[in-house]
mmCIF file of C-alpha atoms in Angstrom:
data_model
loop_
_atom_site.group_PDB
_atom_site.id
_atom_site.type_symbol
_atom_site.label_atom_id
_atom_site.label_comp_id
_atom_site.label_asym_id
_atom_site.label_seq_id
_atom_site.Cartn_x
_atom_site.Cartn_y
_atom_site.Cartn_z
ATOM 1 C CA MET A 1 -74.833 -42.635 -43.286
ATOM 2 C CA LYS A 2 -76.558 -45.687 -43.723
ATOM 3 C CA LYS A 3 -80.115 -46.252 -43.863
ATOM 4 C CA LEU A 4 -80.271 -48.314 -40.717
ATOM 5 C CA PHE A 5 -78.193 -46.172 -38.329
ATOM 6 C CA LEU A 6 -80.209 -43.229 -39.646
ATOM 7 C CA LEU A 7 -83.521 -45.167 -38.925
ATOM 8 C CA LEU A 8 -82.653 -46.679 -35.509
ATOM 9 C CA THR A 9 -81.306 -42.696 -34.832
ATOM 10 C CA SER A 10 -84.409 -41.513 -35.440
ATOM 11 C CA ILE A 11 -86.542 -44.192 -32.837
ATOM 12 C CA ALA A 12 -83.889 -42.793 -30.284
ATOM 13 C CA VAL A 13 -84.641 -39.282 -30.852
ATOM 14 C CA MET A 14 -88.170 -39.857 -30.489
ATOM 15 C CA GLY A 15 -87.619 -41.743 -27.207
ATOM 16 C CA PHE A 16 -85.182 -39.124 -26.452
ATOM 17 C CA THR A 17 -82.212 -41.195 -25.540
ATOM 18 C CA SER A 18 -83.171 -44.484 -25.478
ATOM 19 C CA CYS A 19 -85.904 -47.424 -24.936
ATOM 20 C CA GLY A 20 -85.591 -47.032 -21.333
ATOM 21 C CA THR A 21 -85.691 -43.526 -21.087
ATOM 22 C CA VAL A 22 -89.074 -43.675 -23.229
ATOM 23 C CA ALA A 23 -90.602 -45.647 -20.641
ATOM 24 C CA GLU A 24 -89.726 -42.826 -18.041
ATOM 25 C CA ASN A 25 -91.447 -40.050 -20.161
ATOM 26 C CA SER A 26 -95.094 -41.269 -20.737
ATOM 27 C CA ALA A 27 -96.554 -37.974 -21.709
ATOM 28 C CA PHE A 28 -94.405 -38.184 -24.909
ATOM 29 C CA SER A 29 -95.563 -42.015 -25.299
ATOM 30 C CA THR A 30 -99.128 -41.102 -24.786
ATOM 31 C CA GLU A 31 -99.107 -38.027 -27.541
ATOM 32 C CA VAL A 32 -97.624 -40.005 -30.326
ATOM 33 C CA SER A 33 -100.278 -42.739 -29.471
ATOM 34 C CA ALA A 34 -102.996 -40.251 -29.644
ATOM 35 C CA VAL A 35 -101.571 -39.191 -32.882
ATOM 36 C CA SER A 36 -101.181 -42.592 -34.170
ATOM 37 C CA LEU A 37 -104.468 -44.047 -32.818
ATOM 38 C CA SER A 38 -106.420 -41.375 -34.980
ATOM 39 C CA GLY A 39 -106.399 -39.925 -38.161
ATOM 40 C CA THR A 40 -105.255 -41.789 -41.612
ATOM 41 C CA ASN A 41 -104.265 -44.364 -39.811
ATOM 42 C CA ASN A 42 -107.456 -45.214 -37.535
ATOM 43 C CA THR A 43 -108.624 -48.373 -39.776
ATOM 44 C CA VAL A 44 -105.029 -49.788 -39.324
ATOM 45 C CA ALA A 45 -105.145 -49.162 -35.466
ATOM 46 C CA SER A 46 -108.429 -50.955 -35.200
ATOM 47 C CA ALA A 47 -107.375 -54.031 -36.740
ATOM 48 C CA ALA A 48 -103.986 -53.647 -34.342
ATOM 49 C CA LYS A 49 -106.566 -54.087 -31.392
ATOM 50 C CA SER A 50 -108.523 -56.629 -33.184
ATOM 51 C CA VAL A 51 -105.771 -59.094 -34.374
ATOM 52 C CA LYS A 52 -103.572 -61.167 -31.930
ATOM 53 C CA ALA A 53 -100.567 -61.782 -34.116
ATOM 54 C CA ASP A 54 -98.316 -63.800 -32.720
ATOM 55 C CA SER A 55 -95.048 -61.804 -32.493
ATOM 56 C CA SER A 56 -92.790 -64.496 -31.547
ATOM 57 C CA GLN A 57 -92.932 -66.250 -35.023
ATOM 58 C CA TYR A 58 -92.165 -62.900 -36.489
ATOM 59 C CA THR A 59 -88.858 -62.063 -37.935
ATOM 60 C CA TYR A 60 -88.807 -58.247 -37.681
ATOM 61 C CA THR A 61 -86.687 -55.992 -40.652
ATOM 62 C CA ILE A 62 -85.724 -52.485 -41.176
ATOM 63 C CA GLU A 63 -88.964 -52.417 -43.094
ATOM 64 C CA ASP A 64 -90.837 -53.262 -40.353
ATOM 65 C CA ILE A 65 -89.191 -50.610 -38.453
ATOM 66 C CA ARG A 66 -89.791 -47.565 -40.830
ATOM 67 C CA ASP A 67 -93.571 -48.755 -41.534
ATOM 68 C CA LEU A 68 -94.335 -48.404 -37.664
ATOM 69 C CA HIS A 69 -92.217 -45.290 -37.480
ATOM 70 C CA ASP A 70 -94.147 -43.925 -39.705
ATOM 71 C CA PHE A 71 -97.537 -44.991 -38.592
ATOM 72 C CA LEU A 72 -96.837 -43.577 -35.014
ATOM 73 C CA LEU A 73 -96.047 -40.250 -37.157
ATOM 74 C CA ALA A 74 -99.546 -40.593 -39.006
ATOM 75 C CA LYS A 75 -97.541 -40.948 -42.180
ATOM 76 C CA PRO A 76 -99.246 -42.915 -44.646
ATOM 77 C CA THR A 77 -97.727 -46.461 -45.318
ATOM 78 C CA GLU A 78 -97.356 -48.012 -48.671
ATOM 79 C CA GLU A 79 -98.350 -51.358 -47.306
ATOM 80 C CA ASP A 80 -101.606 -52.351 -45.651
ATOM 81 C CA LEU A 81 -100.408 -52.656 -41.664
ATOM 82 C CA SER A 82 -103.777 -54.682 -41.158
ATOM 83 C CA GLY A 83 -102.520 -58.147 -38.665
ATOM 84 C CA LYS A 84 -98.994 -56.758 -38.332
ATOM 85 C CA PRO A 85 -97.685 -58.292 -34.999
ATOM 86 C CA TYR A 86 -96.770 -54.885 -33.899
ATOM 87 C CA ASP A 87 -98.226 -54.505 -30.718
ATOM 88 C CA LEU A 88 -94.853 -56.348 -29.125
ATOM 89 C CA ASN A 89 -95.486 -55.481 -25.442
ATOM 90 C CA GLY A 90 -99.081 -57.001 -25.416
ATOM 91 C CA ASP A 91 -101.472 -53.605 -24.474
ATOM 92 C CA ASP A 92 -103.712 -53.693 -27.604
ATOM 93 C CA ARG A 93 -101.917 -50.726 -29.203
ATOM 94 C CA TRP A 94 -98.892 -49.585 -31.201
ATOM 95 C CA ASP A 95 -96.851 -47.306 -29.807
ATOM 96 C CA VAL A 96 -93.203 -45.921 -29.047
ATOM 97 C CA TYR A 97 -92.869 -48.822 -26.933
ATOM 98 C CA ASP A 98 -93.423 -51.280 -29.261
ATOM 99 C CA LEU A 99 -91.118 -49.433 -31.765
ATOM 100 C CA CYS A 100 -88.160 -49.542 -29.035
ATOM 101 C CA LEU A 101 -88.609 -53.394 -28.872
ATOM 102 C CA MET A 102 -88.546 -54.186 -32.457
ATOM 103 C CA ARG A 103 -86.023 -51.827 -33.175
ATOM 104 C CA ARG A 104 -83.580 -54.769 -30.360
ATOM 105 C CA GLU A 105 -85.454 -57.348 -32.248
ATOM 106 C CA VAL A 106 -83.813 -56.423 -35.691
ATOM 107 C CA LEU A 107 -80.412 -55.784 -33.791
ATOM 108 C CA LYS A 108 -80.604 -59.042 -32.790
ATOM 109 C CA ASN A 109 -81.093 -60.244 -35.882
ATOM 110 C CA PRO A 110 -77.354 -61.922 -37.862
ATOM 111 C CA ASN A 111 -79.022 -61.762 -41.110
ATOM 112 C CA THR A 112 -80.049 -57.704 -41.023
ATOM 113 C CA ALA A 113 -78.436 -56.332 -43.804
ATOM 114 C CA TYR A 114 -76.780 -52.944 -42.903
ATOM 115 C CA ASP A 115 -74.947 -52.059 -45.649
ATOM 116 C CA ASN A 116 -76.074 -50.514 -49.257
ATOM 117 C CA ASP A 117 -73.941 -49.315 -51.725
ATOM 118 C CA THR A 118 -76.153 -46.824 -53.390
ATOM 119 C CA LEU A 119 -76.699 -43.439 -51.865
ATOM 120 C CA VAL A 120 -79.606 -40.721 -53.330
ATOM 121 C CA ILE A 121 -78.084 -37.390 -53.086
ATOM 122 C CA TYR A 122 -80.590 -34.498 -53.594
ATOM 123 C CA PHE A 123 -80.950 -30.590 -53.285
ATOM 124 C CA SER A 124 -84.467 -29.226 -53.723
ATOM 125 C CA ARG A 125 -85.681 -25.457 -53.273
ATOM 126 C CA THR A 126 -89.399 -25.934 -54.402
ATOM 127 C CA GLY A 127 -90.201 -29.618 -53.746
ATOM 128 C CA ASN A 128 -89.723 -30.835 -57.620
ATOM 129 C CA THR A 129 -86.905 -32.674 -57.147
ATOM 130 C CA GLU A 130 -87.262 -34.197 -54.036
ATOM 131 C CA LYS A 131 -90.308 -35.763 -55.324
ATOM 132 C CA ILE A 132 -88.507 -37.599 -57.705
ATOM 133 C CA ALA A 133 -85.592 -38.489 -55.722
ATOM 134 C CA GLU A 134 -88.128 -39.841 -53.152
ATOM 135 C CA TYR A 135 -89.395 -41.957 -55.894
ATOM 136 C CA LEU A 136 -85.830 -43.652 -56.833
ATOM 137 C CA ILE A 137 -84.882 -43.922 -52.896
ATOM 138 C CA ASP A 138 -88.237 -46.050 -52.636
ATOM 139 C CA ILE A 139 -87.309 -47.764 -56.467
ATOM 140 C CA THR A 140 -83.863 -48.567 -55.241
ATOM 141 C CA ASN A 141 -84.027 -48.654 -51.185
ATOM 142 C CA ALA A 142 -81.233 -46.976 -51.418
ATOM 143 C CA ASP A 143 -79.873 -44.644 -48.586
ATOM 144 C CA SER A 144 -80.108 -40.592 -48.899
ATOM 145 C CA TYR A 145 -78.810 -37.331 -48.120
ATOM 146 C CA VAL A 146 -80.687 -34.270 -48.624
ATOM 147 C CA ILE A 147 -77.813 -30.827 -49.401
ATOM 148 C CA GLU A 148 -79.450 -28.089 -47.405
ATOM 149 C CA ALA A 149 -77.965 -24.312 -48.102
ATOM 150 C CA ALA A 150 -76.754 -22.995 -44.756
ATOM 151 C CA VAL A 151 -78.131 -19.829 -45.734
ATOM 152 C CA PRO A 152 -81.693 -21.016 -47.002
ATOM 153 C CA TYR A 153 -82.756 -19.832 -50.114
ATOM 154 C CA THR A 154 -86.244 -17.837 -50.168
ATOM 155 C CA ASP A 155 -88.327 -17.502 -52.632
ATOM 156 C CA ALA A 156 -86.761 -13.829 -53.366
ATOM 157 C CA ASP A 157 -83.488 -15.419 -53.942
ATOM 158 C CA ILE A 158 -84.602 -17.918 -56.630
ATOM 159 C CA LYS A 159 -87.198 -14.776 -58.824
ATOM 160 C CA TYR A 160 -85.997 -15.472 -62.070
ATOM 161 C CA GLN A 161 -87.259 -12.054 -63.048
ATOM 162 C CA ASP A 162 -84.948 -10.187 -61.016
ATOM 163 C CA ASP A 163 -81.379 -9.800 -62.035
ATOM 164 C CA ASN A 164 -79.872 -9.245 -58.543
ATOM 165 C CA CYS A 165 -81.391 -12.150 -56.970
ATOM 166 C CA ARG A 166 -79.106 -14.471 -55.020
ATOM 167 C CA ALA A 167 -79.347 -17.273 -57.291
ATOM 168 C CA ASN A 168 -78.819 -14.971 -60.328
ATOM 169 C CA LYS A 169 -75.860 -13.607 -59.212
ATOM 170 C CA GLU A 170 -74.272 -17.158 -58.012
ATOM 171 C CA GLN A 171 -75.397 -18.894 -61.179
ATOM 172 C CA ASN A 172 -73.367 -16.174 -63.294
ATOM 173 C CA ASP A 173 -70.006 -16.401 -60.984
ATOM 174 C CA LYS A 174 -68.867 -20.078 -61.620
ATOM 175 C CA SER A 175 -66.676 -19.558 -58.472
ATOM 176 C CA VAL A 176 -68.896 -18.949 -55.725
ATOM 177 C CA ARG A 177 -69.647 -22.216 -53.569
ATOM 178 C CA PRO A 178 -72.632 -21.795 -51.124
ATOM 179 C CA GLU A 179 -71.894 -23.680 -47.740
ATOM 180 C CA ILE A 180 -73.978 -26.306 -47.336
ATOM 181 C CA ALA A 181 -75.454 -27.292 -43.734
ATOM 182 C CA ASN A 182 -74.705 -30.399 -41.599
ATOM 183 C CA PRO A 183 -72.132 -32.159 -44.744
ATOM 184 C CA ILE A 184 -72.469 -35.908 -44.746
ATOM 185 C CA ASP A 185 -69.106 -37.423 -43.212
ATOM 186 C CA SER A 186 -68.366 -39.462 -45.758
ATOM 187 C CA ILE A 187 -69.645 -40.827 -48.868
ATOM 188 C CA ASP A 188 -66.591 -43.697 -48.769
ATOM 189 C CA SER A 189 -69.240 -46.713 -48.583
ATOM 190 C CA TYR A 190 -70.997 -46.247 -51.612
ATOM 191 C CA ASP A 191 -70.375 -47.258 -54.961
ATOM 192 C CA THR A 192 -73.577 -45.682 -57.121
ATOM 193 C CA ILE A 193 -74.552 -42.212 -56.278
ATOM 194 C CA PHE A 194 -78.008 -40.242 -57.785
ATOM 195 C CA LEU A 195 -77.220 -36.502 -57.971
ATOM 196 C CA GLY A 196 -80.046 -34.674 -58.065
ATOM 197 C CA TYR A 197 -81.253 -30.848 -58.157
ATOM 198 C CA PRO A 198 -83.277 -28.126 -60.075
ATOM 199 C CA ILE A 199 -81.866 -26.499 -63.149
ATOM 200 C CA TRP A 200 -80.975 -22.835 -62.207
ATOM 201 C CA TRP A 201 -80.356 -20.521 -65.621
ATOM 202 C CA GLY A 202 -79.843 -23.841 -67.664
ATOM 203 C CA GLN A 203 -77.371 -24.714 -64.930
ATOM 204 C CA GLU A 204 -76.863 -26.737 -61.890
ATOM 205 C CA PRO A 205 -76.938 -24.950 -58.479
ATOM 206 C CA ARG A 206 -73.301 -23.722 -57.322
ATOM 207 C CA ILE A 207 -74.407 -25.487 -53.905
ATOM 208 C CA ILE A 208 -73.847 -28.652 -56.085
ATOM 209 C CA ASP A 209 -70.646 -27.755 -57.198
ATOM 210 C CA THR A 210 -69.950 -27.465 -53.354
ATOM 211 C CA PHE A 211 -70.665 -30.800 -52.585
ATOM 212 C CA LEU A 212 -69.044 -32.434 -55.405
ATOM 213 C CA GLU A 213 -65.676 -30.594 -54.439
ATOM 214 C CA SER A 214 -66.352 -32.008 -50.942
ATOM 215 C CA TYR A 215 -65.757 -35.261 -51.885
ATOM 216 C CA ASP A 216 -63.910 -38.089 -53.744
ATOM 217 C CA PHE A 217 -65.977 -39.555 -56.676
ATOM 218 C CA SER A 218 -62.999 -41.028 -58.546
ATOM 219 C CA ASP A 219 -64.309 -44.291 -57.520
ATOM 220 C CA LYS A 220 -68.127 -43.708 -58.368
ATOM 221 C CA THR A 221 -70.901 -44.234 -60.344
ATOM 222 C CA VAL A 222 -72.137 -40.905 -60.928
ATOM 223 C CA ILE A 223 -75.779 -40.959 -61.905
ATOM 224 C CA PRO A 224 -77.236 -36.930 -62.192
ATOM 225 C CA PHE A 225 -80.900 -36.387 -62.302
ATOM 226 C CA CYS A 226 -82.633 -32.958 -62.702
ATOM 227 C CA THR A 227 -86.207 -31.359 -62.449
ATOM 228 C CA SER A 228 -86.943 -27.894 -65.006
ATOM 229 C CA ALA A 229 -89.974 -26.964 -66.546
ATOM 230 C CA SER A 230 -87.645 -26.435 -70.147
ATOM 231 C CA SER A 231 -84.103 -26.768 -69.548
ATOM 232 C CA GLY A 232 -82.596 -29.827 -70.385
ATOM 233 C CA ILE A 233 -79.639 -31.435 -68.188
ATOM 234 C CA ALA A 234 -76.849 -31.547 -70.993
ATOM 235 C CA THR A 235 -75.069 -28.685 -69.829
ATOM 236 C CA SER A 236 -74.948 -29.516 -66.104
ATOM 237 C CA GLU A 237 -73.687 -32.939 -66.877
ATOM 238 C CA LYS A 238 -70.578 -31.482 -68.729
ATOM 239 C CA ASN A 239 -70.276 -28.955 -65.791
ATOM 240 C CA ILE A 240 -70.186 -32.385 -63.566
ATOM 241 C CA LYS A 241 -67.951 -33.862 -65.661
ATOM 242 C CA ALA A 242 -65.704 -31.143 -65.791
ATOM 243 C CA LEU A 243 -65.740 -30.317 -62.344
ATOM 244 C CA VAL A 244 -64.018 -33.245 -60.736
ATOM 245 C CA PRO A 245 -62.689 -36.605 -61.395
ATOM 246 C CA ILE A 246 -65.443 -39.342 -61.755
ATOM 247 C CA GLY A 247 -64.717 -42.684 -61.864
ATOM 248 C CA ASN A 248 -68.047 -43.385 -64.053
ATOM 249 C CA GLN A 249 -70.717 -40.558 -64.636
ATOM 250 C CA LEU A 250 -73.510 -42.593 -66.375
ATOM 251 C CA GLU A 251 -76.323 -40.134 -68.210
ATOM 252 C CA GLY A 252 -78.584 -38.391 -66.638
ATOM 253 C CA ARG A 253 -82.166 -37.733 -66.874
ATOM 254 C CA ARG A 254 -84.523 -34.396 -66.840
ATOM 255 C CA PHE A 255 -88.138 -34.850 -64.932
ATOM 256 C CA SER A 256 -90.717 -32.238 -65.183
ATOM 257 C CA SER A 257 -92.714 -31.499 -62.503
ATOM 258 C CA GLY A 258 -95.129 -33.813 -63.090
ATOM 259 C CA ALA A 259 -93.311 -36.898 -63.513
ATOM 260 C CA THR A 260 -94.747 -39.674 -62.295
ATOM 261 C CA LYS A 261 -92.760 -42.855 -60.017
ATOM 262 C CA LYS A 262 -93.604 -44.831 -62.887
ATOM 263 C CA ASP A 263 -91.504 -42.176 -65.335
ATOM 264 C CA VAL A 264 -88.879 -42.683 -62.607
ATOM 265 C CA LYS A 265 -88.798 -46.386 -62.985
ATOM 266 C CA ALA A 266 -89.121 -46.480 -66.385
ATOM 267 C CA TRP A 267 -85.625 -44.080 -66.376
ATOM 268 C CA TYR A 268 -84.136 -46.756 -63.783
ATOM 269 C CA ASP A 269 -84.514 -49.778 -65.649
ATOM 270 C CA THR A 270 -82.193 -48.392 -68.814
ATOM 271 C CA LEU A 271 -79.367 -47.975 -66.302
ATOM 272 C CA PRO A 272 -76.695 -50.756 -66.948
ATOM 273 C CA LEU A 273 -76.737 -51.087 -63.130
ATOM 274 C CA ASN A 274 -77.396 -54.583 -63.203
ATOM 275 C CA GLU A 275 -75.525 -57.581 -65.209
ATOM 276 C CA GLU A 276 -78.757 -59.742 -65.153
ATOM 277 C CA LYS A 277 -80.273 -57.333 -68.325
ATOM 278 C CA SER A 278 -77.200 -57.467 -70.323
ATOM 279 C CA ASP A 279 -79.502 -59.943 -72.691
ATOM 280 C CA ASN A 280 -82.088 -57.189 -72.974
ATOM 281 C CA LYS A 281 -79.799 -55.200 -75.186
ATOM 282 C CA LEU A 282 -79.812 -53.828 -78.776
ATOM 283 C CA LYS A 283 -76.829 -53.014 -80.510
ATOM 284 C CA ILE A 284 -77.312 -49.822 -82.954
ATOM 285 C CA SER A 285 -74.144 -48.866 -85.430
ATOM 286 C CA VAL A 286 -74.283 -45.315 -86.434
ATOM 287 C CA ASN A 287 -72.195 -43.937 -89.060
ATOM 288 C CA GLY A 288 -69.376 -46.569 -87.447
ATOM 289 C CA THR A 289 -70.580 -45.590 -83.972
ATOM 290 C CA GLU A 290 -71.680 -48.686 -81.635
ATOM 291 C CA LEU A 291 -74.721 -47.881 -79.663
ATOM 292 C CA THR A 292 -76.166 -49.835 -76.580
ATOM 293 C CA ALA A 293 -79.544 -49.665 -76.080
ATOM 294 C CA THR A 294 -81.647 -51.508 -73.109
ATOM 295 C CA LEU A 295 -84.836 -53.041 -74.238
ATOM 296 C CA GLU A 296 -88.118 -52.553 -72.879
ATOM 297 C CA ASP A 297 -89.787 -55.687 -70.879
ATOM 298 C CA ASN A 298 -92.943 -55.845 -73.706
ATOM 299 C CA SER A 299 -94.242 -57.928 -76.820
ATOM 300 C CA SER A 300 -93.227 -55.366 -78.971
ATOM 301 C CA ALA A 301 -89.419 -55.192 -77.608
ATOM 302 C CA GLN A 302 -89.069 -58.994 -77.601
ATOM 303 C CA ALA A 303 -90.676 -59.328 -81.210
ATOM 304 C CA LEU A 304 -87.754 -56.975 -82.176
ATOM 305 C CA THR A 305 -85.332 -59.458 -80.544
ATOM 306 C CA GLU A 306 -86.918 -62.336 -82.389
ATOM 307 C CA LEU A 307 -86.446 -60.881 -85.644
ATOM 308 C CA LEU A 308 -82.855 -59.695 -85.225
ATOM 309 C CA LYS A 309 -82.008 -63.283 -84.608
ATOM 310 C CA GLN A 310 -82.948 -63.720 -88.431
ATOM 311 C CA GLY A 311 -80.322 -60.924 -88.661
ATOM 312 C CA ASN A 312 -79.299 -57.891 -88.421
ATOM 313 C CA ILE A 313 -81.526 -55.634 -89.750
ATOM 314 C CA THR A 314 -80.521 -52.103 -91.627
ATOM 315 C CA VAL A 315 -82.680 -48.867 -91.697
ATOM 316 C CA ASP A 316 -82.683 -45.959 -93.821
ATOM 317 C CA MET A 317 -84.238 -42.748 -91.648
ATOM 318 C CA SER A 318 -85.331 -39.759 -92.220
ATOM 319 C CA ASP A 319 -85.789 -36.217 -90.028
ATOM 320 C CA TYR A 320 -89.196 -35.474 -88.606
ATOM 321 C CA GLY A 321 -90.145 -32.480 -86.968
ATOM 322 C CA ASN A 322 -86.577 -31.895 -85.943
ATOM 323 C CA PHE A 323 -87.250 -34.233 -82.822
ATOM 324 C CA GLU A 324 -86.348 -37.941 -84.222
ATOM 325 C CA LYS A 325 -85.015 -40.097 -87.020
ATOM 326 C CA VAL A 326 -87.967 -42.447 -88.415
ATOM 327 C CA GLY A 327 -87.597 -45.088 -90.747
ATOM 328 C CA ASP A 328 -89.537 -48.295 -91.861
ATOM 329 C CA LEU A 329 -88.979 -51.686 -90.366
ATOM 330 C CA PRO A 330 -88.947 -55.050 -92.609
ATOM 331 C CA GLN A 331 -92.083 -55.976 -90.988
ATOM 332 C CA SER A 332 -94.520 -55.117 -88.789
ATOM 333 C CA LEU A 333 -94.221 -55.842 -84.672
ATOM 334 C CA PRO A 334 -97.278 -55.694 -81.965
ATOM 335 C CA LYS A 335 -98.031 -52.374 -80.673
ATOM 336 C CA ASN A 336 -98.300 -51.535 -77.015
ATOM 337 C CA ASP A 337 -99.242 -47.940 -77.490
ATOM 338 C CA GLU A 338 -99.533 -45.607 -74.604
ATOM 339 C CA THR A 339 -99.356 -42.136 -74.490
ATOM 340 C CA ILE A 340 -95.637 -41.107 -73.903
ATOM 341 C CA THR A 341 -93.357 -37.774 -73.535
ATOM 342 C CA THR A 342 -89.933 -38.804 -75.220
ATOM 343 C CA VAL A 343 -86.636 -37.770 -73.892
ATOM 344 C CA PRO A 344 -83.261 -37.941 -76.222
ATOM 345 C CA GLY A 345 -82.113 -41.475 -76.662
ATOM 346 C CA ASP A 346 -85.713 -43.018 -76.835
ATOM 347 C CA ILE A 347 -86.420 -45.679 -79.272
ATOM 348 C CA ILE A 348 -89.964 -45.983 -80.248
ATOM 349 C CA LEU A 349 -92.387 -47.903 -82.247
ATOM 350 C CA TYR A 350 -94.747 -46.014 -84.480
ATOM 351 C CA GLN A 351 -97.611 -47.310 -86.041
ATOM 352 C CA GLY A 352 -96.096 -51.015 -85.753
ATOM 353 C CA ASN A 353 -93.945 -50.778 -88.492
ATOM 354 C CA LYS A 354 -91.617 -47.785 -87.940
ATOM 355 C CA ILE A 355 -88.679 -47.165 -85.881
ATOM 356 C CA THR A 356 -87.771 -43.905 -84.533
ATOM 357 C CA ILE A 357 -84.999 -42.577 -82.559
ATOM 358 C CA TYR A 358 -85.539 -39.270 -80.208
ATOM 359 C CA TYR A 359 -83.064 -36.724 -79.885
ATOM 360 C CA ASP A 360 -85.478 -34.568 -78.479
ATOM 361 C CA GLU A 361 -88.711 -34.632 -76.613
ATOM 362 C CA ASN A 362 -92.230 -35.287 -77.899
ATOM 363 C CA THR A 363 -95.651 -36.328 -76.423
ATOM 364 C CA TRP A 364 -97.595 -38.534 -79.046
ATOM 365 C CA ASN A 365 -99.371 -42.325 -78.709
ATOM 366 C CA PHE A 366 -97.032 -44.965 -79.527
ATOM 367 C CA THR A 367 -94.740 -47.683 -78.272
ATOM 368 C CA LYS A 368 -91.679 -47.352 -76.438
ATOM 369 C CA LEU A 369 -89.064 -50.271 -77.468
ATOM 370 C CA GLY A 370 -86.002 -49.134 -75.590
ATOM 371 C CA HIS A 371 -83.599 -46.437 -74.720
ATOM 372 C CA ILE A 372 -79.876 -45.504 -76.064
ATOM 373 C CA ASP A 373 -77.256 -45.926 -72.821
ATOM 374 C CA ASN A 374 -74.969 -43.483 -71.972
ATOM 375 C CA ILE A 375 -75.399 -41.061 -74.424
ATOM 376 C CA THR A 376 -76.095 -36.921 -74.136
ATOM 377 C CA GLN A 377 -78.473 -35.054 -76.253
ATOM 378 C CA GLU A 378 -75.916 -32.818 -78.158
ATOM 379 C CA GLU A 379 -73.608 -36.180 -78.474
ATOM 380 C CA LEU A 380 -76.647 -38.154 -80.132
ATOM 381 C CA LYS A 381 -77.785 -35.062 -82.245
ATOM 382 C CA ALA A 382 -74.338 -34.936 -83.374
ATOM 383 C CA LEU A 383 -74.290 -38.875 -84.394
ATOM 384 C CA LEU A 384 -77.281 -38.878 -86.070
ATOM 385 C CA GLY A 385 -76.822 -35.390 -88.476
ATOM 386 C CA GLY A 386 -79.057 -33.258 -89.501
ATOM 387 C CA GLY A 387 -80.373 -34.944 -92.851
ATOM 388 C CA ASP A 388 -80.815 -38.549 -93.608
ATOM 389 C CA VAL A 389 -79.198 -41.405 -92.104
ATOM 390 C CA THR A 390 -78.673 -45.171 -92.232
ATOM 391 C CA VAL A 391 -78.353 -47.252 -89.173
ATOM 392 C CA THR A 392 -77.960 -50.836 -88.511
ATOM 393 C CA LEU A 393 -79.583 -52.866 -85.404
ATOM 394 C CA SER A 394 -78.728 -56.330 -83.960
ATOM 395 C CA ASN A 395 -78.513 -58.503 -80.897
#
């Protein structure tokens, strides 16, 4: 299920079977072109006609195929396509013929990267999880697979107020395994798997259990993410960990329906997936337990790092609001305040001279310093305790 394979397969489907076959189906080509040269893509279409770019000097990539593919389907593209040399056959328009010629150029390029070791897998009934997954796919450039039920869920199936609805019955029976339509053949070639789902009745949907039990995750890094109006991710994380052997399950994240791409990127940047981020770490000692946090890329976190070069910092922290521990720093740090909704594990600079560790959510205007790696909300609550606690910060 490699991304290039899927994309090129979709091109073949657009042209029925191959570029040669497309040439014999002029009605199909005309229909697609008519769509692509109108509506939201009209500006780009005009540019495509007016700009005579030299395609012979251009190296086409998978991204070019994706952009032209989306253009022909009248889908929005993130990049401005004006001036792109996508008229490969010189007929003053972009159409399926050009897409096929571009495909051939990419396949001829020996430097094309065909492999991807990251896969985003998700199940989404209302579209909330799908939105987060699409942000993540764009951020990571990962391959993707959508879990779909062989018997699709209707609105009535997930009506929470109905004790007899399908989802209610399934969630109350841990042995239920809903069938998946068109299962992915294999996940063997992937090292890192993001697994997304909505929270149903406080847990992952049973179809996620179906998926997990269908493949071998013993050598994979699995990172859950979920969407929910209020329920957390901790219970589903525990269920996943207990269900099948997993090589390395990283701390997941719950997102609300209003989460933005910036929110997803901020979470992704906290994940210990890239070695180059090892210098941007903070060590936190709590009651003899050593934690590691990934720092933000801002002047506040940089100032904290510089301060720690003078020696470790011990902070006496007290509980506030049943969602955070807060204590005084020895000196003020520069502020980069913005309105933030915290998640458990966030490290926050408040008023420039106080540091807080959040074990629950809160929305306020302050500066994010970083996020504690690989700890669940329940584990963090147990470690911090219900009263005062002393923590030591170090580089």
